[in-house]
Coordinates of C-alpha atoms in Angstrom, one line a residue:
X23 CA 0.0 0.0 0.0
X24 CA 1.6 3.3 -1.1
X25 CA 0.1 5.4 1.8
X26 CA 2.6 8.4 1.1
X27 CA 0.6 8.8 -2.4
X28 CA -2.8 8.4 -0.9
X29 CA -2.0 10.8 1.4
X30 CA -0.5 12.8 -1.3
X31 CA -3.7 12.8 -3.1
X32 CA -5.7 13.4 -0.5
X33 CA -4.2 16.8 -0.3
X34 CA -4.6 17.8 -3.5
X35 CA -7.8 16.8 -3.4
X36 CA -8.3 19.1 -0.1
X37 CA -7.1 21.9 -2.3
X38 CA -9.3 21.6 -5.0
X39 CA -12.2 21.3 -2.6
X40 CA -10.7 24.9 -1.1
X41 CA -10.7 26.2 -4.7
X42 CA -14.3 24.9 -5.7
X43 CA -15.7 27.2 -2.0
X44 CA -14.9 30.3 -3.8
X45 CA -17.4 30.5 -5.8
X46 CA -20.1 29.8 -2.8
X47 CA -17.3 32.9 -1.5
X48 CA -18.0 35.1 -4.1
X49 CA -21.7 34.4 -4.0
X50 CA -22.1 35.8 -0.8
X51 CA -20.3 38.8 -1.7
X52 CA -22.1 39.5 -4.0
X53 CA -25.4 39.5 -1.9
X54 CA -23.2 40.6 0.6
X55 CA -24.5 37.7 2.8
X56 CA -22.7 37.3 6.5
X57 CA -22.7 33.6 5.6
X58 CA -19.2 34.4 3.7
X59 CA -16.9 34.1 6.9
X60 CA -18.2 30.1 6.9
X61 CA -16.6 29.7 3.9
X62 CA -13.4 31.4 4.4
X63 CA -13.0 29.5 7.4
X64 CA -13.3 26.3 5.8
X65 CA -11.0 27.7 2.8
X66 CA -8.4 28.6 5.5
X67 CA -8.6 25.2 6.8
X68 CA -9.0 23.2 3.7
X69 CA -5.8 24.9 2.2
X70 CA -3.6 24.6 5.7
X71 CA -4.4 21.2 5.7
X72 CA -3.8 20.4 2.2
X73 CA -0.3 21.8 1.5
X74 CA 0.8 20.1 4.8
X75 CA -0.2 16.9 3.3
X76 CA 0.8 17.2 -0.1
X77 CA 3.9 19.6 0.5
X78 CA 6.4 17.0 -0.9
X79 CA 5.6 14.4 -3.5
X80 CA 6.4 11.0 -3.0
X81 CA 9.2 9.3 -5.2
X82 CA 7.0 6.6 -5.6
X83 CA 3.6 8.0 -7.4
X84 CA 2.7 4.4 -8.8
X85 CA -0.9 3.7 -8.1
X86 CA -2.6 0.0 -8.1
X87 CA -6.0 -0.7 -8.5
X88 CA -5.9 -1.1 -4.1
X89 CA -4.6 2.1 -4.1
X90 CA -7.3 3.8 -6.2
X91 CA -10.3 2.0 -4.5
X92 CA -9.0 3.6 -1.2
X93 CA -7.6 7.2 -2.5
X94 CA -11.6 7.7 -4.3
X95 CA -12.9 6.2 -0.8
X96 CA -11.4 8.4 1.6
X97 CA -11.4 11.1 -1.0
X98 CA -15.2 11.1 -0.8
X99 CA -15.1 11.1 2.7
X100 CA -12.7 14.3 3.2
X101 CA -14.9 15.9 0.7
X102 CA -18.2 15.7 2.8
X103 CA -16.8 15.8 6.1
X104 CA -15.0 19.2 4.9
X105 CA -18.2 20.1 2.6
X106 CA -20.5 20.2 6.0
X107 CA -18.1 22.9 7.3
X108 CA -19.9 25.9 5.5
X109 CA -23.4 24.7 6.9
X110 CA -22.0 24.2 10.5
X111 CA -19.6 27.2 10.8
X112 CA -22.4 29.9 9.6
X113 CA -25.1 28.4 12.3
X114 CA -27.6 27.6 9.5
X115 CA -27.3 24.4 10.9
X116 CA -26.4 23.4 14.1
X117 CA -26.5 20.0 13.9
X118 CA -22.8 18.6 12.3
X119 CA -24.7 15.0 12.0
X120 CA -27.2 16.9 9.6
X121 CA -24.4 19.0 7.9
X122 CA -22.2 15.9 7.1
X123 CA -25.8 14.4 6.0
X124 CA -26.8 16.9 3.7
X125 CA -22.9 17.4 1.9
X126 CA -22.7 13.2 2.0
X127 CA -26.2 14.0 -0.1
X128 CA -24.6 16.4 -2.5
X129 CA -21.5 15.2 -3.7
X130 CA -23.3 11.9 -4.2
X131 CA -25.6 14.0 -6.0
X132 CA -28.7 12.2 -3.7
X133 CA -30.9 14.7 -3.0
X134 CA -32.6 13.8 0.5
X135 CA -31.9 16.8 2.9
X136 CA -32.7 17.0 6.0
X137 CA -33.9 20.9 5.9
X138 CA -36.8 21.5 6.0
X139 CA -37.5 25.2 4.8
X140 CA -34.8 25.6 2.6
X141 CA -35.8 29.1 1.3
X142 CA -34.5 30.3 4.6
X143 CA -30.9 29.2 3.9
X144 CA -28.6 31.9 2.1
X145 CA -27.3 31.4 -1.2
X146 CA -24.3 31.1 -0.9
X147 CA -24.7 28.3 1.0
X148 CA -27.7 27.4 -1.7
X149 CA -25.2 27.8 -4.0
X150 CA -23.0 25.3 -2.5
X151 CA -25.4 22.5 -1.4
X152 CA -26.7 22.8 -5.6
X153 CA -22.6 22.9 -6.9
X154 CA -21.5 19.9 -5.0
X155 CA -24.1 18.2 -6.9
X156 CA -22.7 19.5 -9.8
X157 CA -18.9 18.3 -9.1
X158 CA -19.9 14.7 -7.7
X159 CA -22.2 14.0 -10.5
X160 CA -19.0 13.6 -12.5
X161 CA -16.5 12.5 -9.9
X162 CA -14.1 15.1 -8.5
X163 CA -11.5 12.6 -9.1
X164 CA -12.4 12.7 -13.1
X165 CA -12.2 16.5 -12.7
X166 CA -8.4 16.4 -11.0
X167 CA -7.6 14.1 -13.7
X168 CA -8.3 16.1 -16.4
X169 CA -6.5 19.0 -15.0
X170 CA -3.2 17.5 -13.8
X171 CA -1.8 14.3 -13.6
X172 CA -1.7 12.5 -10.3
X173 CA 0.1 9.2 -11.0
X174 CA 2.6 7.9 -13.4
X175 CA 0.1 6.2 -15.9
X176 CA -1.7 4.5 -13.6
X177 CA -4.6 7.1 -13.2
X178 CA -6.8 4.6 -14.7
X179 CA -7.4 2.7 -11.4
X180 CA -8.7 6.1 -9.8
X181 CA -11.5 6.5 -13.0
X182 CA -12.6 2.9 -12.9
X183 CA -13.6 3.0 -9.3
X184 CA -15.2 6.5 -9.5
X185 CA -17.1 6.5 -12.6
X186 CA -20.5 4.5 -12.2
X187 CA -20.4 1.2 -13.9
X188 CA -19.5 -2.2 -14.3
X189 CA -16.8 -1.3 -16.8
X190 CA -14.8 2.0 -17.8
X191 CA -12.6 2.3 -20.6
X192 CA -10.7 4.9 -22.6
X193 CA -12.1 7.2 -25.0
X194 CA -8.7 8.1 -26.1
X195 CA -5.1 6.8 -25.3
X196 CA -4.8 9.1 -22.2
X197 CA -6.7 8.9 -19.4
X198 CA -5.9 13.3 -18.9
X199 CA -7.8 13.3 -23.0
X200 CA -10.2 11.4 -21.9
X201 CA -11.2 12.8 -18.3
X202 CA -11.3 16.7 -20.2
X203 CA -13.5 15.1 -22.9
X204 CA -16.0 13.6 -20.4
X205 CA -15.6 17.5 -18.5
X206 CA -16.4 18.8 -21.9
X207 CA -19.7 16.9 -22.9
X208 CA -20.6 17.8 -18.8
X209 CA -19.4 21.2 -18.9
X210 CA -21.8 21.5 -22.5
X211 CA -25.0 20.1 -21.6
X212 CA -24.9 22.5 -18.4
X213 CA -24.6 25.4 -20.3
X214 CA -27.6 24.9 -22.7
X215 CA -29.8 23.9 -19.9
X216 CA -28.8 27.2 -18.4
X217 CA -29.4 29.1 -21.1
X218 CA -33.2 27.0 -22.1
X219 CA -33.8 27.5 -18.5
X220 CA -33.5 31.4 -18.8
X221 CA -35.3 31.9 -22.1
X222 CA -38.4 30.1 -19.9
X223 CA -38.6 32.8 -17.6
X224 CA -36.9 31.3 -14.9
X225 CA -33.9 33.7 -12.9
X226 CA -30.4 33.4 -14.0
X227 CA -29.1 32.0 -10.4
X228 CA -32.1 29.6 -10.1
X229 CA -31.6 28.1 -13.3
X230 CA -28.0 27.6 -12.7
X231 CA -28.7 25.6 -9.5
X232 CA -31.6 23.9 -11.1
X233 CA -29.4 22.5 -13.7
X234 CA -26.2 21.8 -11.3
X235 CA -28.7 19.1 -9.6
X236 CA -30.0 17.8 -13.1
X237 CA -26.5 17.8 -14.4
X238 CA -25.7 15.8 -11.6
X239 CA -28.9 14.1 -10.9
X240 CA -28.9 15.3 -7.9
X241 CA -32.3 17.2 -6.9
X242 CA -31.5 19.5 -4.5
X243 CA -34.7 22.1 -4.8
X244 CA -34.1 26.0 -3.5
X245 CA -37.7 26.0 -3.1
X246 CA -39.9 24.1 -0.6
X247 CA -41.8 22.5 -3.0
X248 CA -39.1 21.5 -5.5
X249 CA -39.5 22.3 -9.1
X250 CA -43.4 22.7 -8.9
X251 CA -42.7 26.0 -7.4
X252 CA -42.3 27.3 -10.9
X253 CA -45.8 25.8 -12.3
X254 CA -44.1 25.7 -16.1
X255 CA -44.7 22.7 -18.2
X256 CA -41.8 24.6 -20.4
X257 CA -39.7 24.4 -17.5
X258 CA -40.7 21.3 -16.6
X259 CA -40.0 19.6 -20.1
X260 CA -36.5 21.1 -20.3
X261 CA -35.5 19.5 -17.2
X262 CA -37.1 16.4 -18.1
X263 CA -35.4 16.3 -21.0
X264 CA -31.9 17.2 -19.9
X265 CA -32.7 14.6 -16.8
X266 CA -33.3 11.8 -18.9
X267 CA -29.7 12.8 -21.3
X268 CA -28.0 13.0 -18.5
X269 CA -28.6 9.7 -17.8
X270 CA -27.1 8.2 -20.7
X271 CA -23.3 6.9 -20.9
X272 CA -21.0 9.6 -22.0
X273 CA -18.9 7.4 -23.7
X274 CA -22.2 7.4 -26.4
X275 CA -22.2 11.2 -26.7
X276 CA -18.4 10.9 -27.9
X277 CA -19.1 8.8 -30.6
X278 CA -22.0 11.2 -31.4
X279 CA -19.6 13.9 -31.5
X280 CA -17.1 12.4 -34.1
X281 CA -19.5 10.8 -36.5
X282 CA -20.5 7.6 -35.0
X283 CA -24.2 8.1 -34.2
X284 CA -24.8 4.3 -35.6
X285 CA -22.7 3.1 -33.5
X286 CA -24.3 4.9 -30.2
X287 CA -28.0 4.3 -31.3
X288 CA -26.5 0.6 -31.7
X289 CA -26.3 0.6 -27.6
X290 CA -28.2 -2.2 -26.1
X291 CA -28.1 -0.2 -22.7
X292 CA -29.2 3.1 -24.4
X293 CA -32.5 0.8 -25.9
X294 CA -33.4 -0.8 -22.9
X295 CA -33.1 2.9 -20.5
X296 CA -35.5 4.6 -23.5
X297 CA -38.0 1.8 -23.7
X298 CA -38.1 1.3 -20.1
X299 CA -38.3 5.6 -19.6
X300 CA -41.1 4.7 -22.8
X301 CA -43.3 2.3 -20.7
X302 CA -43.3 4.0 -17.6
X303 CA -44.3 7.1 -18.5
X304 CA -47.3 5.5 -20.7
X305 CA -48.6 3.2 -17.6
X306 CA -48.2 5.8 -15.5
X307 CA -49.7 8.3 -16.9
X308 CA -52.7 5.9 -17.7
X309 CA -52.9 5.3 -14.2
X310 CA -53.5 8.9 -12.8
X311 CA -55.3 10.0 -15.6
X312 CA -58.4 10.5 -13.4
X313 CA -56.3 12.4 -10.5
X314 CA -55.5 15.2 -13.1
X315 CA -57.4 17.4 -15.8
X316 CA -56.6 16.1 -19.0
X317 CA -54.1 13.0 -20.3
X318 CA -51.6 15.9 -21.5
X319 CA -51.4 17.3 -18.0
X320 CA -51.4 13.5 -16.8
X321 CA -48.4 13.1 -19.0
X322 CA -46.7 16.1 -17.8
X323 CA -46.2 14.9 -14.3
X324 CA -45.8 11.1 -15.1
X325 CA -43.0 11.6 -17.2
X326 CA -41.2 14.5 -15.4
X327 CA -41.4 11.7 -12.2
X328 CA -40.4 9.1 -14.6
X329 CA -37.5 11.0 -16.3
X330 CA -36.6 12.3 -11.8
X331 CA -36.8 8.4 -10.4
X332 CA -35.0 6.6 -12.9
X333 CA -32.5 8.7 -13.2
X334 CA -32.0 9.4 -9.3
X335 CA -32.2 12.8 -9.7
X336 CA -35.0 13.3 -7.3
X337 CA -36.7 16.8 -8.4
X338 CA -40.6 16.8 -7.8
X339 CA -43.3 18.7 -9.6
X340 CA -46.3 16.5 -7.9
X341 CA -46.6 14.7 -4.4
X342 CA -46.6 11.2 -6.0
X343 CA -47.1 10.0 -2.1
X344 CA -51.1 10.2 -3.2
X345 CA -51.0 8.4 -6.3
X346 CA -52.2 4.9 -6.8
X347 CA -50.3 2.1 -5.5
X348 CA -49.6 0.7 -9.1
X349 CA -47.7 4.1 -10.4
X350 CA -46.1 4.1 -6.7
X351 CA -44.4 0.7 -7.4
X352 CA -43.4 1.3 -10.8
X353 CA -41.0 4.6 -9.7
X354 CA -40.2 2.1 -6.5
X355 CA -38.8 -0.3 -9.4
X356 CA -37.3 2.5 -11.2
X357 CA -35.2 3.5 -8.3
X358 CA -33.5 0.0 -8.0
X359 CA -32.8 0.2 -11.8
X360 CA -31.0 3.4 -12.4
X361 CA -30.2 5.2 -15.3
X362 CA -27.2 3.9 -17.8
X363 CA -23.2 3.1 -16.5
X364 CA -21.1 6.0 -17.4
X365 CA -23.8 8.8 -16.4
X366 CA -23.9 10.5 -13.5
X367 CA -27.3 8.6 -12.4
X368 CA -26.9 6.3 -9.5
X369 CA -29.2 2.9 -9.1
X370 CA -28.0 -0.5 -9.8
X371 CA -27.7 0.7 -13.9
X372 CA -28.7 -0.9 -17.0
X373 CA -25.7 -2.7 -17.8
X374 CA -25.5 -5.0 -14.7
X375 CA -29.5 -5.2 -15.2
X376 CA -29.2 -6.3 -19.0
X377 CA -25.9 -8.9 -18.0
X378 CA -27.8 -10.4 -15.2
X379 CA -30.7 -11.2 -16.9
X380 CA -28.4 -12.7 -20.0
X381 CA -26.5 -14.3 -17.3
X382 CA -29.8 -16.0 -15.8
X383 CA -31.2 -17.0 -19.0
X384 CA -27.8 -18.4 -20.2
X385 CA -27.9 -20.6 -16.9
X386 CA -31.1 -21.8 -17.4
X387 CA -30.4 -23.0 -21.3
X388 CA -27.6 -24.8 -19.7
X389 CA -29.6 -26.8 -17.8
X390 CA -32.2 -27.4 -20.1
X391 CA -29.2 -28.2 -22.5
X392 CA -25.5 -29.5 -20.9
X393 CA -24.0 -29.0 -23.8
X394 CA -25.1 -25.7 -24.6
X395 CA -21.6 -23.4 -24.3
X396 CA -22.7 -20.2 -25.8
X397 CA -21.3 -17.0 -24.3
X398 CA -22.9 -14.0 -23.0
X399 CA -22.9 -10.8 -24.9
X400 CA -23.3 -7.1 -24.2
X401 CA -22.9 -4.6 -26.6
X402 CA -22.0 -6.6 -29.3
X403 CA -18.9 -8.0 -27.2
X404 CA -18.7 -11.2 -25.0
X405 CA -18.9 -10.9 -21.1
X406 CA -15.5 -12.2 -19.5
X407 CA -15.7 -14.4 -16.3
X408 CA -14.6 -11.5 -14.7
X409 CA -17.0 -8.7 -15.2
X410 CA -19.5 -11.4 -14.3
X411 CA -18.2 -12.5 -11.3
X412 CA -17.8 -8.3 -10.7
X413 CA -21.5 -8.1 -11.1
X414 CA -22.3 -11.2 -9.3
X415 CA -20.6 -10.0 -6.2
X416 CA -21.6 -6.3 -6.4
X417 CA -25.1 -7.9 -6.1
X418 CA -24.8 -9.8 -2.9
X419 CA -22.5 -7.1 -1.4
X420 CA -25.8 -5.0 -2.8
X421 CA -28.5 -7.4 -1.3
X422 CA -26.4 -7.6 2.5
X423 CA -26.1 -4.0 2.5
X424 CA -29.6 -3.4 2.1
X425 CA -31.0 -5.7 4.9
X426 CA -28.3 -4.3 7.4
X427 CA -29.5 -0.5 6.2
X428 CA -33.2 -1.6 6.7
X429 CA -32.7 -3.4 10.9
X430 CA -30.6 -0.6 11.4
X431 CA -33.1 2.3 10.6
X432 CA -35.7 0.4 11.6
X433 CA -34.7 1.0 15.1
X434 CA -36.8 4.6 14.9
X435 CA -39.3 2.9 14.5
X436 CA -41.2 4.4 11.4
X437 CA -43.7 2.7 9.5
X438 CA -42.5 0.0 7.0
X439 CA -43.2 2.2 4.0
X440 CA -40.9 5.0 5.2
X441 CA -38.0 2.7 6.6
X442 CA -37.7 0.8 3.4
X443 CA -37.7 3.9 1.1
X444 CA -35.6 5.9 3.0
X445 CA -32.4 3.2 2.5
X446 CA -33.7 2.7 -1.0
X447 CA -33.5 5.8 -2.0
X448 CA -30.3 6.6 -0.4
X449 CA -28.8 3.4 -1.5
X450 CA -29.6 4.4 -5.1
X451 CA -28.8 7.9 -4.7
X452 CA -32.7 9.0 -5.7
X453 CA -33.3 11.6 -2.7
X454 CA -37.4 11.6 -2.0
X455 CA -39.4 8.7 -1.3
X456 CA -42.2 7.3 0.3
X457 CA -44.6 8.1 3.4
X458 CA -42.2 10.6 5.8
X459 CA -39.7 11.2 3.9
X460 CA -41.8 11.7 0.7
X461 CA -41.2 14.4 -1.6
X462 CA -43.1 17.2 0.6
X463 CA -41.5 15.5 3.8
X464 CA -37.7 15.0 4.5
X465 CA -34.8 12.8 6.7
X466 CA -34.7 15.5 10.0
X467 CA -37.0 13.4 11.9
X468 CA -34.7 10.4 12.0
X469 CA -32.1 9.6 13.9
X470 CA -28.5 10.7 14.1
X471 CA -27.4 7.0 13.9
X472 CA -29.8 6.2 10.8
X473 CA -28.5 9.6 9.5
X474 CA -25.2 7.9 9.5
X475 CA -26.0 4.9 8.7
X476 CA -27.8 6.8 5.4
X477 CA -24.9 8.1 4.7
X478 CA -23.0 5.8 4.5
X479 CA -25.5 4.0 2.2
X480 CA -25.1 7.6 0.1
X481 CA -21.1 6.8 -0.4
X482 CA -21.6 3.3 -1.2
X483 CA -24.2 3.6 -3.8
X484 CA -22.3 6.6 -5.6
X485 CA -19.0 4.4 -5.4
X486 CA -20.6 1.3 -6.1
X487 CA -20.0 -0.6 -3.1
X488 CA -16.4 -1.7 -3.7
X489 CA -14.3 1.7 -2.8
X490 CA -15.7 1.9 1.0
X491 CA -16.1 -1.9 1.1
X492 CA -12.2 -2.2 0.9
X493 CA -11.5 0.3 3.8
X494 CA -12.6 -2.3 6.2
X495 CA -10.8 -4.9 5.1
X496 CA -7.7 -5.6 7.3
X497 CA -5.6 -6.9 4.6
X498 CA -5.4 -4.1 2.0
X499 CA -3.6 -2.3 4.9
X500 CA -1.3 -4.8 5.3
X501 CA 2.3 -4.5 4.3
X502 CA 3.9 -6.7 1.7
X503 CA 6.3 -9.0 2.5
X504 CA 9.5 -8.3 0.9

């Protein structure tokens, strides 16, 4: 274990972290807000801290996979813990539980908060909760990457265990190309959601947070009552929209952008999301037909909901709580599924979804059929022992993590409907869900240990399990014997 270079790492990444809370900084000037001191305080700190750590780089800067499953671990860690300085230090907050809660929820780009009147908060620090959205929805680590070079070509490790999915490859021969490229396509999007946001009618520094949480599919709202505040079926179609592209793989958008649309339309994951998005929205909006004026205005809120769940992004323009049970349990499936590996969406993903269905089907032939030895494909590509295995284990790891989550929060002793939704939809990074912590209600009334134990379920469905599943294993720590 090269702790020298994590450590090494971890200081730049406290740097960057101080560099990203001047914006928040210049926010509050500008509205000349008190809340401003919070944030030099944390700068201060951040920046002490960081050049202590990473004052002298290590002769040895090679990183191993080990090495990158623990540097984006802790890295996540030192972000939120750091990130919940601004609410704590300005008093907006008192509790640190519930500021370490709410940044946990933003740079995993979550979305459940446990503020309850959030139009009382200033915004600079509305600025801030929206932003880290906006940098975790990428990875932070992705954003280092493309800006300087960490390790001696081994930066690799650190994409593949911070970018959502069961596999992460190259776009172009270096991973600094390929990390500015994804920040390109990210950087893009934002800005012409900004700018349809504005020609809608909605202010310049609300659509700017608005589309930090869809970039990010986040869905942290700077009104009480989320994006229904706005009452726009303009406004609610572009963010629909931009929700639901934001959620594809970034790795398609490339190929869109130098010539090879066949080739992204070819996507078996890109098919499935749309046709699942597709049937969805048409059963649900079926379903509450009745609870609404017209089947237009139906369709408005079904697939605004539709586009929000699957995508974990977790904005709200209707109380879904009082739908019917059938449309309830559709967006409770859509949470599990996710959006497509390679976006910013959280959930279990498409491509693990598509493989372990192949996977099951394949097993099932070959009992039917012994000598049946066809492989699985995905993408046009066979499915190595490996990535299934990967898949396989991220399940059960999934499953244990789950049922842990659910006794643990369970000790409150909330109803069944608000227990189980709460982990859920904090596992999968969604942020509303069900019964008290729907989307008109929020997390404050738990406890501080389930507010923990939430967030930890935050970091290990952003990270996919595996990152903060190594930190407690003894024997990564362990020292090779020579």
């Amino acid at each position: 274990m090269n702790k020298k270079m994590i450590a090494y790492v971890l200081g730049y990444i406290m740097k960057v972290e101080a560099a990203l809370m001047l914006l928040p900084l210049i926010v509050s000037i500008y509205y000349k807000e008190k809340s401003g001191y919070a944030f030099v305080v944390a700068i201060l700190l951040l920046v002490t801290l960081g050049f202590a750590i990473s004052f002298k780089k290590p002769k040895n800067t090679v990183i191993y996979a080990k090495e990158g499953f623990v540097i984006v671990a802790l890295s996540w860690i030192v972000l939120s813990a750091f990130g919940a300085l601004p609410f704590f230090i300005s008093g907006e907050v008192t509790n640190y539980i519930d500021c370490f809660f709410e940044a946990v929820s933003g740079f995993t780009t979550t979305g459940s908060s446990v503020i309850g009147n959030v139009e009382v908060l200033s915004k600079s620090l509305l600025f801030w909760r929206s932003f880290t959205h906006w940098v975790g929805g990428m990875g932070v680590l992705v954003f280092v990457l493309a800006i300087i070079p960490l390790a001696e070509g081994r930066s690799m490790h650190l994409m593949r265990a911070e970018v959502p999915g069961p596999t992460v490859g190259k776009l172009v021969p270096k991973i600094k190309n390929t990390s500015m490229i994804l920040y390109g396509i990210y950087l893009g999007m934002t800005i012409i959601q900004v700018i349809l946001l504005v020609i809608g009618g909605m202010p310049f520094f609300d659509s700017l947070l608005h589309t930090f949480g869809t970039a990010g599919t986040g869905g942290f709202g700077i009104k009480n009552n989320s994006v229904a505040f706005y009452n726009s079926a303009y406004i609610d179609g572009v963010i629909t929209v931009f929700m639901i592209l934001f959620g594809i793989n970034f790795n398609l958008y490339y190929f869109i952008i130098i010539g090879q649309i066949r080739q992204a339309f070819k996507s078996e994951e890109l098919r499935l999301y749309l046709g699942v998005i597709a049937i969805s929205i048409i059963s649900i909006t079926i379903n509450i037909v009745p609870y609404y004026k017209n089947g237009l205005e139906a369709f408005r809120y079904a697939s605004f909901q539709v586009g929000s769940i699957i995508t974990t992004t977790g904005f709200s323009t209707a109380n879904f709580d009082l739908w019917p049970e059938f449309s309830k349990m559709i967006l409770l499936i859509l949470m599990f599924f996710g959006a497509c590996a390679g976006s910013t969406a959280g959930g279990i993903k498409m491509a693990r979804l598509v493989v372990m269905y192949k996977s099951a089907i394949h097993h099932i032939k070959s009992m039917l059929h012994p000598r049946y030895v066809n492989s699985i494909h995905f993408e046009g590509k066979p499915v190595d022992n490996d990535t299934l295995k990967g898949i396989n284990n991220y399940f059960i790891l999934y499953m244990l993590i789950l049922g842990m989550s659910l006794l643990f929060v369970s000790l409150d002793g909330f109803d069944f409907e608000t227990t189980f939704s709460a982990v859920v939809t904090c596992l999968n990074n969604v942020g509303p869900g069900f019964g008290g912590v729907g989307p008109l209600s929020n997390f404050s009334e738990l406890s501080n240990f389930s507010k923990l134990i939430l967030s930890f379920n935050m970091l290990v469905g952003r990270l996919e399990i595996f990152p903060i599943v190594l930190l407690f294993a003894p024997s990564i720590w362990k020292r090779r014997r020579a």
